[in-house]
mmCIF file of C-alpha atoms in Angstrom:
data_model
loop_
_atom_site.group_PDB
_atom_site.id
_atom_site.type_symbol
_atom_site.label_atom_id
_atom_site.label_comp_id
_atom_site.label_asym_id
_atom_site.label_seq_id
_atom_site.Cartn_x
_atom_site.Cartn_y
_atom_site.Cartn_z
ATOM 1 C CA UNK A 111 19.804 -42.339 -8.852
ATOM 2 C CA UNK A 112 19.534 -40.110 -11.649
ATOM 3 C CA UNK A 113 15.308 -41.250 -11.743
ATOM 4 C CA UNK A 114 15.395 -40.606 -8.061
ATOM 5 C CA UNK A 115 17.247 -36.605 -8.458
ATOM 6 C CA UNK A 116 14.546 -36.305 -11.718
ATOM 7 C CA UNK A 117 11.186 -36.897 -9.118
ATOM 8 C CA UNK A 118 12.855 -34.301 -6.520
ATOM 9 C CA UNK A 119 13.293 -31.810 -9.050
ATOM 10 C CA UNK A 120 9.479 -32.645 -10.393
ATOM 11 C CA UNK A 121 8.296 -32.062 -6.830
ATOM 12 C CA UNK A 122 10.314 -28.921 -5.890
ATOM 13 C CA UNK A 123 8.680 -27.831 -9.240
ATOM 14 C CA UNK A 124 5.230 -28.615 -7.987
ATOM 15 C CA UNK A 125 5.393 -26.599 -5.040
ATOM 16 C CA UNK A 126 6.466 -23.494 -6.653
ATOM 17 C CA UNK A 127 3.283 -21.154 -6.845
ATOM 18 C CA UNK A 128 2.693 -20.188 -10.152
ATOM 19 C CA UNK A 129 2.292 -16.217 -10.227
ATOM 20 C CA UNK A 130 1.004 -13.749 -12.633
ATOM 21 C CA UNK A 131 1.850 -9.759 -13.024
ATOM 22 C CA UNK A 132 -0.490 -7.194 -13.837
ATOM 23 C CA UNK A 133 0.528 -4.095 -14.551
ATOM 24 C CA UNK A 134 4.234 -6.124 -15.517
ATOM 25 C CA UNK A 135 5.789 -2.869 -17.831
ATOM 26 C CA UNK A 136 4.899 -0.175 -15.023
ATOM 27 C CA UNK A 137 7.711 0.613 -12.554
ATOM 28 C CA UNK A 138 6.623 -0.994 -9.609
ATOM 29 C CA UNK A 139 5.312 -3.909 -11.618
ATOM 30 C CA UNK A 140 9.303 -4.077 -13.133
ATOM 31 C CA UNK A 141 10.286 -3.770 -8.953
ATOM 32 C CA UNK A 142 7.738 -6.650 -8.185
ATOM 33 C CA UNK A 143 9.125 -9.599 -11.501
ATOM 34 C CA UNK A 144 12.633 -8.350 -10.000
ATOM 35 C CA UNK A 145 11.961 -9.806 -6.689
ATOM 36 C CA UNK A 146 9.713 -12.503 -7.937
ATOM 37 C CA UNK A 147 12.218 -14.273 -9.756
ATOM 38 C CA UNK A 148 15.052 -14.125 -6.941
ATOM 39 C CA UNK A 149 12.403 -16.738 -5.204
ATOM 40 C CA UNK A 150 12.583 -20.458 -6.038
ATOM 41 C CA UNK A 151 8.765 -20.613 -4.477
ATOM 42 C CA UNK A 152 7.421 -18.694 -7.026
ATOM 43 C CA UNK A 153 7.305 -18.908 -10.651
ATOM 44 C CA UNK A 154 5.889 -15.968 -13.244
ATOM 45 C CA UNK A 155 3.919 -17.628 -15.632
ATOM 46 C CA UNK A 156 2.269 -14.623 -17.109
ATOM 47 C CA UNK A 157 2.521 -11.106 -17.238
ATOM 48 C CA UNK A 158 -0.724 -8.332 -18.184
ATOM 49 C CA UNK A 159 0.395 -4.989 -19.723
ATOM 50 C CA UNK A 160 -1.209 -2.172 -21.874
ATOM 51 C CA UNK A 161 -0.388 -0.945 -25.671
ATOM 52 C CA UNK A 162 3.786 -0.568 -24.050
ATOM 53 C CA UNK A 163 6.037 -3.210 -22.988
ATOM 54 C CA UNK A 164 9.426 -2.757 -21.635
ATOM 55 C CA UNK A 165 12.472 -4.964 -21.498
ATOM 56 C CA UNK A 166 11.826 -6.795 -18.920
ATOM 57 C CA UNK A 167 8.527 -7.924 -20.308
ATOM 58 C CA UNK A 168 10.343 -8.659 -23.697
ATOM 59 C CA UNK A 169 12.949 -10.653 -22.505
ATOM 60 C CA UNK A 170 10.589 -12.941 -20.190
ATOM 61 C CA UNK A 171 8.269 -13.220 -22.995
ATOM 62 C CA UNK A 172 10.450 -14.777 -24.821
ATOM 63 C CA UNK A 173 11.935 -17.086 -22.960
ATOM 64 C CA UNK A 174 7.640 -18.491 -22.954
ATOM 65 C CA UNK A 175 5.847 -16.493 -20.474
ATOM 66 C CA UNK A 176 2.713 -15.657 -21.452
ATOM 67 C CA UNK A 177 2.026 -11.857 -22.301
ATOM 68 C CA UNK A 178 -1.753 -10.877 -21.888
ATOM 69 C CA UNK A 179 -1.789 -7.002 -24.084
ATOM 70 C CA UNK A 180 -4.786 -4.308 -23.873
ATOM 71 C CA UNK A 181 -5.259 -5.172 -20.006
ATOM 72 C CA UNK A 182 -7.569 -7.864 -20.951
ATOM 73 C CA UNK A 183 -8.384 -9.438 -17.621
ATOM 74 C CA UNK A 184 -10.441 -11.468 -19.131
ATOM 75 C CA UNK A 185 -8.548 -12.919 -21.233
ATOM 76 C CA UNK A 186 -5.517 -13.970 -18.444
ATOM 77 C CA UNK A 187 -8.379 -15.502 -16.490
ATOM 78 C CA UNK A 188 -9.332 -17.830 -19.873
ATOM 79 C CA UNK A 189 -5.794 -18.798 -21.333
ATOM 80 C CA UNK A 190 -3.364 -18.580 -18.085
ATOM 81 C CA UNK A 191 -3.521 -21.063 -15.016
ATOM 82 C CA UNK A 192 -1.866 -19.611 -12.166
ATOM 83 C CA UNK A 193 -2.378 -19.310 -8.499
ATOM 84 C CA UNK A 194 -1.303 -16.197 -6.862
ATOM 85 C CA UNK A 195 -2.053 -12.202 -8.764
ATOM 86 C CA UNK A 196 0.780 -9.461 -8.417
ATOM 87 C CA UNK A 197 -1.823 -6.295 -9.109
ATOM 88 C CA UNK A 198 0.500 -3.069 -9.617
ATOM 89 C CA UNK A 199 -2.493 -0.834 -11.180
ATOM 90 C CA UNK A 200 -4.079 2.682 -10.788
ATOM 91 C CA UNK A 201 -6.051 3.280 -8.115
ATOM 92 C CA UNK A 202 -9.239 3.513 -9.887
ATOM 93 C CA UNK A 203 -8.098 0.068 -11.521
ATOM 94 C CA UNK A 204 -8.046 -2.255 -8.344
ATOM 95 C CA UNK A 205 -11.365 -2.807 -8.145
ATOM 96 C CA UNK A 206 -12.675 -3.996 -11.656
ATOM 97 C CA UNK A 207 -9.330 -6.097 -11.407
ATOM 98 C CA UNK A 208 -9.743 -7.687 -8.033
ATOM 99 C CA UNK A 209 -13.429 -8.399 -7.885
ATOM 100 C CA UNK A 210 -12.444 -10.364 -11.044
ATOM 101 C CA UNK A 211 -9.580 -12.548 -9.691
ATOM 102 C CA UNK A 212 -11.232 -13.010 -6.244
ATOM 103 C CA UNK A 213 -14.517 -14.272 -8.210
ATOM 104 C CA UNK A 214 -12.036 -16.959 -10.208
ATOM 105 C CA UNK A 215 -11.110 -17.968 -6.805
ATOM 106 C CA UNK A 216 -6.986 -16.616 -7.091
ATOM 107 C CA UNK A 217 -4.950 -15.284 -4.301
ATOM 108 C CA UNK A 218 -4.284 -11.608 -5.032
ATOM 109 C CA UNK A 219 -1.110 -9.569 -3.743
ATOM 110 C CA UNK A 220 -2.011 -5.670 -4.164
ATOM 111 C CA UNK A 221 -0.522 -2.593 -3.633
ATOM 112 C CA UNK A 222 -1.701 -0.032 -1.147
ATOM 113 C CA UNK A 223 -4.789 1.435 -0.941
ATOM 114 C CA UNK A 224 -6.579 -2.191 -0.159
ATOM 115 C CA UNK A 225 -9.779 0.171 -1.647
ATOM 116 C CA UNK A 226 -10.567 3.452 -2.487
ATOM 117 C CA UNK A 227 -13.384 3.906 0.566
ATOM 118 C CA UNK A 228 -15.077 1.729 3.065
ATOM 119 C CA UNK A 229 -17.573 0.639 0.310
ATOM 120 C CA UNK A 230 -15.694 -0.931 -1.454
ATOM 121 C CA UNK A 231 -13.817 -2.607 1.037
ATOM 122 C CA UNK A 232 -16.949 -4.017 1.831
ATOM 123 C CA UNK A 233 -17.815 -5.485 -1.289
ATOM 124 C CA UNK A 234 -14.644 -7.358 -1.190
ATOM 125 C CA UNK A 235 -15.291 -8.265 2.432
ATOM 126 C CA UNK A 236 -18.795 -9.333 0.973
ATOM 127 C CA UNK A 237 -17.380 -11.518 -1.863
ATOM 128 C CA UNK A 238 -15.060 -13.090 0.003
ATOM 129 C CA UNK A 239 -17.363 -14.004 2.496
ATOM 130 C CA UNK A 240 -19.926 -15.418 0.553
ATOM 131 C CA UNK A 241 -17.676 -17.842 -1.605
ATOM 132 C CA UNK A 242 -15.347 -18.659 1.360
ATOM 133 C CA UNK A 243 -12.511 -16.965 -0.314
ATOM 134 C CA UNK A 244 -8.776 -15.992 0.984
ATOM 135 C CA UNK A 245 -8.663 -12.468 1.777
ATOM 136 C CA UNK A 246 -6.745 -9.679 -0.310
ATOM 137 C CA UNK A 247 -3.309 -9.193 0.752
ATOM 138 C CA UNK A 248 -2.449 -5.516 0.405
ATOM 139 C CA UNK A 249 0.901 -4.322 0.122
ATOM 140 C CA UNK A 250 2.060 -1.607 2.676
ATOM 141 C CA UNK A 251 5.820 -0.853 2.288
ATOM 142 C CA UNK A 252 6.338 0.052 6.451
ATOM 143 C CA UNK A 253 5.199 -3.123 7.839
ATOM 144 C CA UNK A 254 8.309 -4.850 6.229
ATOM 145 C CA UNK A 255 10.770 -2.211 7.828
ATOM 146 C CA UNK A 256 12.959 -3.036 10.354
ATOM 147 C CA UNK A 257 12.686 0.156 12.170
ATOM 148 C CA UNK A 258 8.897 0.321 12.078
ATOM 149 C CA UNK A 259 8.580 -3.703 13.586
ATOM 150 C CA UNK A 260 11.054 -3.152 15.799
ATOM 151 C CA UNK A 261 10.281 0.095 17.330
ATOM 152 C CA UNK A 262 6.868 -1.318 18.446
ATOM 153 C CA UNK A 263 8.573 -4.149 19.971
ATOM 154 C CA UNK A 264 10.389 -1.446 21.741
ATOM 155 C CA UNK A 265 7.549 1.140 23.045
ATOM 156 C CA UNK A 266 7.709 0.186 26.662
ATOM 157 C CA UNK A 267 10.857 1.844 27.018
ATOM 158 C CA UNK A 268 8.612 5.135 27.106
ATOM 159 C CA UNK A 269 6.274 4.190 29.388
ATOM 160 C CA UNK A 270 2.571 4.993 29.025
ATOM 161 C CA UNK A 271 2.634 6.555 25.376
ATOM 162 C CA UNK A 272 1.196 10.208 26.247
ATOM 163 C CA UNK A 273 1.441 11.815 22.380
ATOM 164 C CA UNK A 274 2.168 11.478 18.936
ATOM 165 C CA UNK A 275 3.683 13.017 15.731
ATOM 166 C CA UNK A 276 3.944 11.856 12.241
ATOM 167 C CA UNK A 277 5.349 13.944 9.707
ATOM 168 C CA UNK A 278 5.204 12.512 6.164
ATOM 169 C CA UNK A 279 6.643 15.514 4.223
ATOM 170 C CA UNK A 280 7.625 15.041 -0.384
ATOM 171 C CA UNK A 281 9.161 18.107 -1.776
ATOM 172 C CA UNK A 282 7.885 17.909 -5.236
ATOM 173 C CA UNK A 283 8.456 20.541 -7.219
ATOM 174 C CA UNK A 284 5.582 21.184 -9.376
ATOM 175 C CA UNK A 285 2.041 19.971 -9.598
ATOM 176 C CA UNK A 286 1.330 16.262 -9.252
ATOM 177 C CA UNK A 287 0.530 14.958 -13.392
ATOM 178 C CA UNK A 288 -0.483 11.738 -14.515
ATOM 179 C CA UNK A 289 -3.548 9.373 -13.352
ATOM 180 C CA UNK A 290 -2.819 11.256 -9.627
ATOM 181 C CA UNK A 291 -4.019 14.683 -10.951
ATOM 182 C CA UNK A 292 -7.469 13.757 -11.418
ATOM 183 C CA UNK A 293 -9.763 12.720 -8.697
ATOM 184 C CA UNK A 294 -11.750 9.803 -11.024
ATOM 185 C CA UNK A 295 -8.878 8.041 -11.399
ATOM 186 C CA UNK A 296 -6.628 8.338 -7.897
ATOM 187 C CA UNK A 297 -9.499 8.810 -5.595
ATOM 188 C CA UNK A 298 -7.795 11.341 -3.174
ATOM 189 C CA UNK A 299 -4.626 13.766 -2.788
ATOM 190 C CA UNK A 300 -2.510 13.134 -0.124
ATOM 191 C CA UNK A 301 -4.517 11.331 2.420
ATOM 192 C CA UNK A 302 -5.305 8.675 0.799
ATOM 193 C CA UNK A 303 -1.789 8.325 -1.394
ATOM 194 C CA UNK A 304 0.624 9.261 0.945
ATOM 195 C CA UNK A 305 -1.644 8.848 4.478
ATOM 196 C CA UNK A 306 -2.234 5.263 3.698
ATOM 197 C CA UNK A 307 1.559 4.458 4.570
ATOM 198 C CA UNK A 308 1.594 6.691 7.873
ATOM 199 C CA UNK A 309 -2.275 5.771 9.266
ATOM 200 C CA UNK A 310 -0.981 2.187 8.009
ATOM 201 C CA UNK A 311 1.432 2.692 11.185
ATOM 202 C CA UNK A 312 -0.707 4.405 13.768
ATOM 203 C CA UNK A 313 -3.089 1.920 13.777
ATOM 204 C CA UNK A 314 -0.846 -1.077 13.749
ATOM 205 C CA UNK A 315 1.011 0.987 16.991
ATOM 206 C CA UNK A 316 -2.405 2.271 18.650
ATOM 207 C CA UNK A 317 -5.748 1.185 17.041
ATOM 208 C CA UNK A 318 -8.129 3.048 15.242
ATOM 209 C CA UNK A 319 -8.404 6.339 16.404
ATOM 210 C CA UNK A 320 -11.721 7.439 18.599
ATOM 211 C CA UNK A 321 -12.158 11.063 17.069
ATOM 212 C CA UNK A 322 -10.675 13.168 14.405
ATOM 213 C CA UNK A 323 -10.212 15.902 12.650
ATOM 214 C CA UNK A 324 -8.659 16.912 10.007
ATOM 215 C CA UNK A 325 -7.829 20.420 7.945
ATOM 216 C CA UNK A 326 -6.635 20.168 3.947
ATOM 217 C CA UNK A 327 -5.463 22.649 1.540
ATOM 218 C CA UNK A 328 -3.881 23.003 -1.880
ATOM 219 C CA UNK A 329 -0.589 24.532 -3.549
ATOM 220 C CA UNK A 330 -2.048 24.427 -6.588
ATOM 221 C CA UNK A 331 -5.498 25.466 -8.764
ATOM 222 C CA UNK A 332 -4.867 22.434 -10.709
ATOM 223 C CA UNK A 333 -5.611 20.448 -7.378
ATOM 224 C CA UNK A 334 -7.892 22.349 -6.032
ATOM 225 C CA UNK A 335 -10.217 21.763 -8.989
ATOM 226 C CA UNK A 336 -10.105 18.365 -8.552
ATOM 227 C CA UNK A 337 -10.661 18.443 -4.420
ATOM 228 C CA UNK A 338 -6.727 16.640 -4.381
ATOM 229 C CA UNK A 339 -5.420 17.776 -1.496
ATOM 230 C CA UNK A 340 -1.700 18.936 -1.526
ATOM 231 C CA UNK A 341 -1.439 19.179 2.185
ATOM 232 C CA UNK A 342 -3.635 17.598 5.350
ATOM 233 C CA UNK A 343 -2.815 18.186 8.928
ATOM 234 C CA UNK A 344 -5.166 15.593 10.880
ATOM 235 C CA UNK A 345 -5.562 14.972 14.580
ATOM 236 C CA UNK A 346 -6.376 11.749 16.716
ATOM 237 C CA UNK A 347 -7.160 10.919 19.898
ATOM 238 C CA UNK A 348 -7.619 7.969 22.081
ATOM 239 C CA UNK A 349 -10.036 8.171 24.722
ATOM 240 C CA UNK A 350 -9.189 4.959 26.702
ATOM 241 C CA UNK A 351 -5.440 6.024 26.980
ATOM 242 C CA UNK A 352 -5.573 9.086 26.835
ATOM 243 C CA UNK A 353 -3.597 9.821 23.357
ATOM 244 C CA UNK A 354 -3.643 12.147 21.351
ATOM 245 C CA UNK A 355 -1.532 12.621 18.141
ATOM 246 C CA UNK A 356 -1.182 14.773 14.770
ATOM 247 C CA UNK A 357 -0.242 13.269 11.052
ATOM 248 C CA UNK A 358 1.053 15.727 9.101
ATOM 249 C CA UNK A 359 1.323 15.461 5.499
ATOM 250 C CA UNK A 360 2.853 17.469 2.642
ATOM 251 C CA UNK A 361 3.776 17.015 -1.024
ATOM 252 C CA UNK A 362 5.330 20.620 -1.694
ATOM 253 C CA UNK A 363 7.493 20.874 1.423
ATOM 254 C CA UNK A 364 10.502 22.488 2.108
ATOM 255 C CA UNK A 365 12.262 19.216 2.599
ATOM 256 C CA UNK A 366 11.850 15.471 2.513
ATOM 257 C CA UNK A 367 10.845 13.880 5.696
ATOM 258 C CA UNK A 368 9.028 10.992 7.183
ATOM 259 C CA UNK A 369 9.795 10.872 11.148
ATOM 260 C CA UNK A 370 7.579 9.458 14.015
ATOM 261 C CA UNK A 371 7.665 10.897 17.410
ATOM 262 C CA UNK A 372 6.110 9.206 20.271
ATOM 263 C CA UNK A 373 6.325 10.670 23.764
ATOM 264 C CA UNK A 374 5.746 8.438 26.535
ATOM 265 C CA UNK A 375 5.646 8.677 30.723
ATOM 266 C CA UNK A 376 9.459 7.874 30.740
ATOM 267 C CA UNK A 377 10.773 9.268 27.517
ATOM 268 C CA UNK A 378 10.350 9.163 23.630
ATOM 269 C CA UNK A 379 11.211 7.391 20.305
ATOM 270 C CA UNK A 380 11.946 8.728 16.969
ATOM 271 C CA UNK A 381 11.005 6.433 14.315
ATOM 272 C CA UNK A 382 11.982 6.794 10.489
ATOM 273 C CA UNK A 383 12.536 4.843 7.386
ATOM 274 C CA UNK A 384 16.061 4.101 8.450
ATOM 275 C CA UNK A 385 16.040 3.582 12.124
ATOM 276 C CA UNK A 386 14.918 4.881 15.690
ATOM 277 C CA UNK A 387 16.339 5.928 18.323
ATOM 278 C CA UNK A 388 14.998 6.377 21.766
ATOM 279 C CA UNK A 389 15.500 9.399 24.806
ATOM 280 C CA UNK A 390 14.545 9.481 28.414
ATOM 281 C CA UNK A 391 13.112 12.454 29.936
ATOM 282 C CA UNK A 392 16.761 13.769 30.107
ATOM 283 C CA UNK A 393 16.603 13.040 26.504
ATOM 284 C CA UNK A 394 20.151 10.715 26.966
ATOM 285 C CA UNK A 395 20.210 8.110 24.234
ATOM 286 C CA UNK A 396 19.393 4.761 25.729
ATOM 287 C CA UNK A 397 19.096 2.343 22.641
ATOM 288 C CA UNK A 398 19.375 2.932 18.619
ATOM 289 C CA UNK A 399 19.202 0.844 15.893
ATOM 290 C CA UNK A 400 20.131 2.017 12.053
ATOM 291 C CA UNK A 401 18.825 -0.418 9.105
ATOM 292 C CA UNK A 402 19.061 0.721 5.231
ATOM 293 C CA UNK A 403 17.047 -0.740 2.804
ATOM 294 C CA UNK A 404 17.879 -0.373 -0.993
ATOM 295 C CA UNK A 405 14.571 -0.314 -3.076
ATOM 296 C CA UNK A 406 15.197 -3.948 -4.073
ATOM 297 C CA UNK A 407 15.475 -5.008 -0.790
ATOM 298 C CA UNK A 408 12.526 -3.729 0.445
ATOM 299 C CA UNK A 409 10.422 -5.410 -1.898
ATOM 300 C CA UNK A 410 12.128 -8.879 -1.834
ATOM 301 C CA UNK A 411 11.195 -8.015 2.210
ATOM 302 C CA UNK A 412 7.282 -7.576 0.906
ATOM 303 C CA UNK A 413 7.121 -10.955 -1.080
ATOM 304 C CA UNK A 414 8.980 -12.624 2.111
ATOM 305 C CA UNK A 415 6.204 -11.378 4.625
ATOM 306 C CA UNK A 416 3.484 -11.489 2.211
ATOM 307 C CA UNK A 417 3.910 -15.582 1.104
ATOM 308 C CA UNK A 418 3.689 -17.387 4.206
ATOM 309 C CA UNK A 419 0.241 -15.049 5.223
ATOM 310 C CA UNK A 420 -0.903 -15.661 2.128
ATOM 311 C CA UNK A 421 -0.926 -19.690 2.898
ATOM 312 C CA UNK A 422 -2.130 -19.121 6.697
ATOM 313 C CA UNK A 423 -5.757 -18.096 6.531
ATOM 314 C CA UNK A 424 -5.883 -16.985 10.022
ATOM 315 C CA UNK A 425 -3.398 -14.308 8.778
ATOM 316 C CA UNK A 426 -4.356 -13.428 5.949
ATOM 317 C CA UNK A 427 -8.035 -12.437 7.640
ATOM 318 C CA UNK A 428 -5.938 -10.245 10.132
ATOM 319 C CA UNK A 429 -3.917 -8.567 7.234
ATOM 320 C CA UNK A 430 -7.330 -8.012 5.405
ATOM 321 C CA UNK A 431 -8.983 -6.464 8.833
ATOM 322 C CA UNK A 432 -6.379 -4.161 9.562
ATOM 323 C CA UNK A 433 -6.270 -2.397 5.990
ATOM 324 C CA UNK A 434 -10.265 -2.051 6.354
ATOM 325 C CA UNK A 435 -9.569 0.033 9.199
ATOM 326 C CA UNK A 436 -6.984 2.223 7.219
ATOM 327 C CA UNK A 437 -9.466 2.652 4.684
ATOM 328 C CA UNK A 438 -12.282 3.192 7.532
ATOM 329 C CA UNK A 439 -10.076 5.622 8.917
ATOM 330 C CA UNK A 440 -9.330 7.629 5.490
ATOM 331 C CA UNK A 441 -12.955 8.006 4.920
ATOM 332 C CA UNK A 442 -13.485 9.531 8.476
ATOM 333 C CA UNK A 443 -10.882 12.131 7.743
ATOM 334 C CA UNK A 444 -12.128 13.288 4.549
ATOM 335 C CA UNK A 445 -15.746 13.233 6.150
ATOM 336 C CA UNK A 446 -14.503 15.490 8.392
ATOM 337 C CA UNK A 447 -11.933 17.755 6.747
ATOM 338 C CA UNK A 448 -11.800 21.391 7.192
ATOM 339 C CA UNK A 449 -11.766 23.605 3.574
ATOM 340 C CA UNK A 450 -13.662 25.869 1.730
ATOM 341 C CA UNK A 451 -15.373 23.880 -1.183
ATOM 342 C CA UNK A 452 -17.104 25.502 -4.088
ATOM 343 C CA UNK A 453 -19.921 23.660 -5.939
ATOM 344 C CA UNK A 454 -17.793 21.891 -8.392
ATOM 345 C CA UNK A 455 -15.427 20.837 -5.703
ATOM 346 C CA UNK A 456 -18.120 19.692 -3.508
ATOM 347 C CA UNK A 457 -19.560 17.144 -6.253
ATOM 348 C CA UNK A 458 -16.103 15.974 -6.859
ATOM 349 C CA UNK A 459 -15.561 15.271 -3.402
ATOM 350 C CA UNK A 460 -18.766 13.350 -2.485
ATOM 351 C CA UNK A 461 -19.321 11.355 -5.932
ATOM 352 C CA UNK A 462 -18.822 8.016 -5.851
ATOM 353 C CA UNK A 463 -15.493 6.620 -6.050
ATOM 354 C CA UNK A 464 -16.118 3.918 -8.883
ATOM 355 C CA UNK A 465 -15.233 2.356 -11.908
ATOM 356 C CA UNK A 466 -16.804 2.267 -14.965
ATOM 357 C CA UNK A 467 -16.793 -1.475 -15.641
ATOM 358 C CA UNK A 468 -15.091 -2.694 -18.439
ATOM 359 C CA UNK A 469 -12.994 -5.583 -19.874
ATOM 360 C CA UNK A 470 -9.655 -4.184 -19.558
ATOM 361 C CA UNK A 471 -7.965 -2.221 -17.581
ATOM 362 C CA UNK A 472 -5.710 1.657 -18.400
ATOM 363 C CA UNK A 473 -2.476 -0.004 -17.162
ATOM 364 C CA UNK A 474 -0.734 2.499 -19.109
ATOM 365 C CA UNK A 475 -1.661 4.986 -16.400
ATOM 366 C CA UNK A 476 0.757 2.819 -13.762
ATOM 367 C CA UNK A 477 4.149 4.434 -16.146
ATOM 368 C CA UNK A 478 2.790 8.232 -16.491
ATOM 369 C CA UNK A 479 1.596 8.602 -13.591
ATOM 370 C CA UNK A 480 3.882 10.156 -10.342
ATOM 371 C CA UNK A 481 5.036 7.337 -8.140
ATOM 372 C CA UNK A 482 6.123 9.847 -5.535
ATOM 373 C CA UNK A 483 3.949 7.617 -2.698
ATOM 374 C CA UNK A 484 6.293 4.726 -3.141
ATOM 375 C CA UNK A 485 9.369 6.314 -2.562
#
């Protein structure tokens, strides 16, 4: 018997995917080993960091997971088997870091943006065609909200959508700092930081826009030197249904606020973070629902959607798609944005949005710079 409960245990170990961190002493990469270890299908057998640790990375370190320092991806690739990559990095990181793990053949769990521009989407795309490869997962925080799935489950109640809204408002109180203050390392202001979540969600309700445009300013000259937009009002429409809608999005508002507004033939839904509720014409109340997510919660939600895609190739391939048309759809707006650039700005704008490529990676950039896009 006790042979027999020994070869289950073996096998229940077997199955567990063995999962490495990088960017493990960051704050989101401390959020990610949080929810990691709450699974009993995954197991952290390394973790990647920079010149600082933290406790977390201490205490699983000693208890024998392997600790990769310097952000020597090279290195983890060498000395640590493992199956599935956690990638918390700077923007200007993913790509040196994921062209190396999708070469080595590893399944790779990233945050949000899936690239920096359509290029380099494309090289992925290329990469993983070539070497039939599994796709890049890409981590977007609003597809594991209730109120975000559900809602879209519940859009008929409007009727024939007619028009859109989406405000996605921060109140920060002084200029962005860290690796998001310069345009080499976080590839755009708040299109492409903040956007990505909201254009995440208006393609996954409507498609990829037909035509846009799109008008962009800054708060501050910090900013504006670096072509990082502080504020972007962008506009969409649909020709085959006749939609039109407006994204709206502001780091220096008044207030905080993230609320989408759809208006419909029979009504209209208001969609946010921690519900919806939806009007007729009269605008009476006809249904509601109200869902809080802690931090925690949300992200043990993330690993809990992105596991089984990540073993369902089909999936996966549709995950991978639709984040090439958010990054499509990024690039169109900032082709077409609406400001006054002076010569500096201009070649800051329009330079290529690459890395220099090297052997390791800043991941000290992931604790000093301003999370405010995850929050």
């Amino acid at each position: 018997m006790f042979e027999e409960a020994n070869n289950i245990q073996e096998k229940n170990t077997q199955k567990k995917k063995r999962v490495v961190v990088i960017g493990a002493s960051g704050k989101k990469g401390s959020e990610y080993i949080a929810a990691i270890m709450k699974r009993n299908d995954l197991e952290i057998v390394g973790l990647v960091i920079n010149k600082h640790t933290s406790p977390l990375v201490a205490d699983l370190e000693s208890r024998g997971v392997r600790v990769i320092r310097n952000g020597h991806i090279d290195q983890l690739l060498t000395n640590i088997s493992f199956d599935i990559a956690v990638v918390s990095v700077p923007h200007s990181e993913h790509r040196l870091v994921t062209q190396a793990l999708l070469h080595a053949d590893k399944y790779v769990i990233k945050e949000k943006p899936l690239a920096m521009s359509i290029t380099e989407a494309e090289e992925y795309d290329a990469i993983i065609s070539v070497n039939h490869l599994p796709p890049v997962f890409t981590t977007v925080q609003r597809d594991s909200l209730p109120s975000f799935l559900n809602a879209k489950e519940d859009l008929h109640l409007i009727g024939q959508p007619i028009s859109f809204q989406y405000d996605y408002w921060f109140n920060l109180p002084s200029v962005t700092t860290g690796w998001r203050a310069q345009m080499m390392t976080a590839g755009g202001g708040v299109v492409l930081d903040m956007g990505y979540h909201a254009i995440d969600v208006i393609i996954k309700f409507f498609g990829k826009p037909n035509a846009i445009s799109a008008s962009m300013s800054y708060k501050y000259q910090e900013t504006e030197q670096e072509a990082l937009e502080d504020y972007a009002e962008i506009t969409m429409e649909y020709t085959t249904d006749s939609l039109q809608g407006k994204l709206v999005l502001d780091r220096h508002a008044d207030v905080k606020k993230e609320s989408f507004t759809i208006h419909g033939s029979h009504g209209y839904i208001v969609i946010q973070p921690q519900g919806y509720q939806v009007f007729n014409l009269e605008h009476k109340l006809i249904k509601e629902l109200h869902c809080v997510l802690s931090k925690d919660e949300l992200t043990e939600r993330m690993f809990e959607k992105a596991i089984p895609i990540m073993m369902n190739t089909e999936q996966l391939h549709h995950d991978f798609t639709r984040n090439r048309h958010n990054v499509e759809t990024i690039d169109r707006i900032y082709a077409c944005r609406k400001t006054k650039l002076n010569d500096f700005q201009a070649l800051s704008l329009f330079s290529p949005k690459t890395t220099n490529h090297k052997d390791s990676v800043d991941l000290d950039r992931v604790a000093s710079g301003t999370h405010h896009a995850e929050l």
